[in-house]
PDB file of C-alpha atoms in Angstrom:
ATOM      1  CA  MET P   1       5.733  14.293 -72.216  1.00 67.00           C
ATOM      2  CA  ILE P   2       7.407  14.063 -75.491  1.00 71.00           C
ATOM      3  CA  VAL P   3      10.597  12.014 -76.504  1.00 68.00           C
ATOM      4  CA  VAL P   4      12.589  12.714 -79.357  1.00 69.00           C
ATOM      5  CA  TRP P   5      14.495   9.853 -80.774  1.00 67.00           C
ATOM      6  CA  SER P   6      17.744  10.249 -82.653  1.00 70.00           C
ATOM      7  CA  ALA P   7      20.860   8.465 -83.190  1.00 70.00           C
ATOM      8  CA  ILE P   8      22.426   9.496 -80.005  1.00 77.00           C
ATOM      9  CA  MET P   9      19.407   7.714 -78.461  1.00 74.00           C
ATOM     10  CA  PRO P  10      17.391   5.100 -80.844  1.00 78.00           C
ATOM     11  CA  ALA P  11      13.559   4.296 -80.587  1.00 84.00           C
ATOM     12  CA  PRO P  12      13.550   1.063 -78.135  1.00 91.00           C
ATOM     13  CA  ARG P  13      12.174  -1.844 -80.549  1.00 96.00           C
ATOM     14  CA  LEU P  14       9.462  -3.806 -79.466  1.00 97.00           C
ATOM     15  CA  LEU P  15       8.760  -7.672 -79.255  1.00 98.00           C
ATOM     16  CA  ALA P  16       5.511  -9.223 -79.658  1.00 97.00           C
ATOM     17  CA  VAL P  17       4.868 -12.138 -77.572  1.00 97.00           C
ATOM     18  CA  LYS P  18       5.702 -14.565 -80.372  1.00 98.00           C
ATOM     19  CA  GLN P  19       9.292 -12.764 -80.606  1.00 98.00           C
ATOM     20  CA  VAL P  20       9.779 -13.211 -77.286  1.00 98.00           C
ATOM     21  CA  GLN P  21       8.748 -16.715 -77.295  1.00 98.00           C
ATOM     22  CA  ASP P  22      11.596 -17.640 -79.591  1.00 98.00           C
ATOM     23  CA  ARG P  23      14.367 -15.551 -78.398  1.00 97.00           C
ATOM     24  CA  THR P  24      13.776 -17.333 -74.729  1.00 98.00           C
ATOM     25  CA  THR P  25      12.060 -20.365 -75.943  1.00 98.00           C
ATOM     26  CA  LEU P  26       9.858 -19.841 -73.353  1.00 98.00           C
ATOM     27  CA  SER P  27       6.021 -20.764 -73.445  1.00 98.00           C
ATOM     28  CA  ARG P  28       3.064 -17.781 -73.813  1.00 98.00           C
ATOM     29  CA  ALA P  29       1.992 -18.843 -70.351  1.00 98.00           C
ATOM     30  CA  THR P  30       5.364 -18.494 -68.847  1.00 98.00           C
ATOM     31  CA  ILE P  31       6.070 -15.322 -69.977  1.00 98.00           C
ATOM     32  CA  TYR P  32       3.073 -14.056 -68.398  1.00 98.00           C
ATOM     33  CA  ARG P  33       3.527 -16.062 -65.215  1.00 98.00           C
ATOM     34  CA  LEU P  34       6.995 -14.728 -65.014  1.00 98.00           C
ATOM     35  CA  GLU P  35       6.421 -11.284 -65.807  1.00 98.00           C
ATOM     36  CA  ARG P  36       3.070 -10.994 -63.133  1.00 97.00           C
ATOM     37  CA  ASP P  37       6.085 -12.623 -60.587  1.00 98.00           C
ATOM     38  CA  GLY P  38       7.933  -9.868 -61.086  1.00 98.00           C
ATOM     39  CA  LYS P  39      10.630 -12.323 -62.529  1.00 98.00           C
ATOM     40  CA  PHE P  40      10.447 -11.317 -66.451  1.00 98.00           C
ATOM     41  CA  PRO P  41      10.993  -7.692 -67.587  1.00 98.00           C
ATOM     42  CA  ARG P  42       7.463  -6.063 -67.698  1.00 98.00           C
ATOM     43  CA  LEU P  43       4.793  -5.742 -70.643  1.00 97.00           C
ATOM     44  CA  VAL P  44       4.458  -2.435 -72.534  1.00 97.00           C
ATOM     45  CA  SER P  45       0.454  -2.166 -73.028  1.00 96.00           C
ATOM     46  CA  LEU P  46      -0.192  -0.812 -76.554  1.00 95.00           C
ATOM     47  CA  GLY P  47      -3.885  -0.391 -76.581  1.00 95.00           C
ATOM     48  CA  ALA P  48      -6.623  -2.600 -78.096  1.00 94.00           C
ATOM     49  CA  GLY P  49      -5.660  -5.904 -76.529  1.00 93.00           C
ATOM     50  CA  ARG P  50      -1.892  -5.795 -77.929  1.00 96.00           C
ATOM     51  CA  VAL P  51       0.823  -5.989 -75.831  1.00 97.00           C
ATOM     52  CA  ALA P  52       5.043  -6.149 -76.412  1.00 98.00           C
ATOM     53  CA  TRP P  53       8.218  -6.046 -74.709  1.00 98.00           C
ATOM     54  CA  LEU P  54      11.409  -3.601 -74.919  1.00 98.00           C
ATOM     55  CA  GLU P  55      13.800  -5.800 -77.059  1.00 97.00           C
ATOM     56  CA  SER P  56      16.723  -4.505 -74.615  1.00 96.00           C
ATOM     57  CA  GLU P  57      15.047  -5.829 -71.528  1.00 97.00           C
ATOM     58  CA  VAL P  58      14.414  -9.037 -73.015  1.00 98.00           C
ATOM     59  CA  GLU P  59      17.663  -9.638 -74.633  1.00 97.00           C
ATOM     60  CA  GLY P  60      19.242  -8.170 -70.338  1.00 97.00           C
ATOM     61  CA  TRP P  61      16.912 -10.912 -69.019  1.00 98.00           C
ATOM     62  CA  VAL P  62      18.326 -13.868 -71.382  1.00 98.00           C
ATOM     63  CA  THR P  63      21.702 -12.518 -70.338  1.00 98.00           C
ATOM     64  CA  ALA P  64      21.128 -12.704 -66.661  1.00 97.00           C
ATOM     65  CA  GLN P  65      20.175 -16.434 -66.876  1.00 97.00           C
ATOM     66  CA  VAL P  66      23.547 -16.659 -68.587  1.00 96.00           C
ATOM     67  CA  ALA P  67      25.236 -15.236 -65.974  1.00 96.00           C
ATOM     68  CA  ALA P  68      23.371 -16.686 -63.093  1.00 95.00           C
ATOM     69  CA  ARG P  69      24.299 -20.300 -64.909  1.00 94.00           C
ATOM     70  CA  ASP P  70      27.939 -19.364 -64.834  1.00 93.00           C
ATOM     71  CA  ALA P  71      27.870 -18.010 -61.469  1.00 93.00           C
ATOM     72  CA  ALA P  72      26.275 -21.554 -60.431  1.00 89.00           C
ATOM     73  CA  SER P  73      28.665 -23.492 -62.008  1.00 84.00           C
ATOM     74  CA  LEU P  74      31.811 -21.593 -61.303  1.00 78.00           C
ATOM     75  CA  ASP P  75      30.374 -21.630 -57.572  1.00 73.00           C
ATOM     76  CA  GLY P  76      30.206 -25.693 -57.885  1.00 70.00           C
ATOM     77  CA  THR P  77      33.795 -25.764 -59.464  1.00 63.00           C
ATOM     78  CA  LEU P  78      35.300 -23.830 -56.441  1.00 60.00           C
ATOM     79  CA  ALA P  79      33.449 -25.852 -54.024  1.00 63.00           C
ATOM     80  CA  GLU P  80      34.725 -28.954 -56.126  1.00 63.00           C
ATOM     81  CA  ALA P  81      38.453 -27.483 -55.450  1.00 61.00           C
ATOM     82  CA  GLY P  82      38.153 -26.451 -51.806  1.00 65.00           C
ATOM     83  CA  ALA P  83      36.610 -30.041 -51.227  1.00 64.00           C
ATOM     84  CA  SER P  84      39.660 -31.565 -52.793  1.00 60.00           C
ATOM     85  CA  ALA P  85      42.381 -29.440 -51.067  1.00 55.00           C
TER      86      ALA P  85
END
């Protein structure tokens, strides 16, 4: 299958493991473990021992972690409000 990238559909940006580490603050081992366990975006094999991740998927994962934190914080706030009522 041939895909033509354009201004409407820009080519996906790839991140090397070091870039993923920088964006997530996770260690290399943790990135691979989470990916293996299905808790992190899947890597893209580029051949010759090179792998990368889609930038959009890594950014989405980070956003989801923040949303989960905020939801947990909100749940705690609601529980506290209910207990004091």
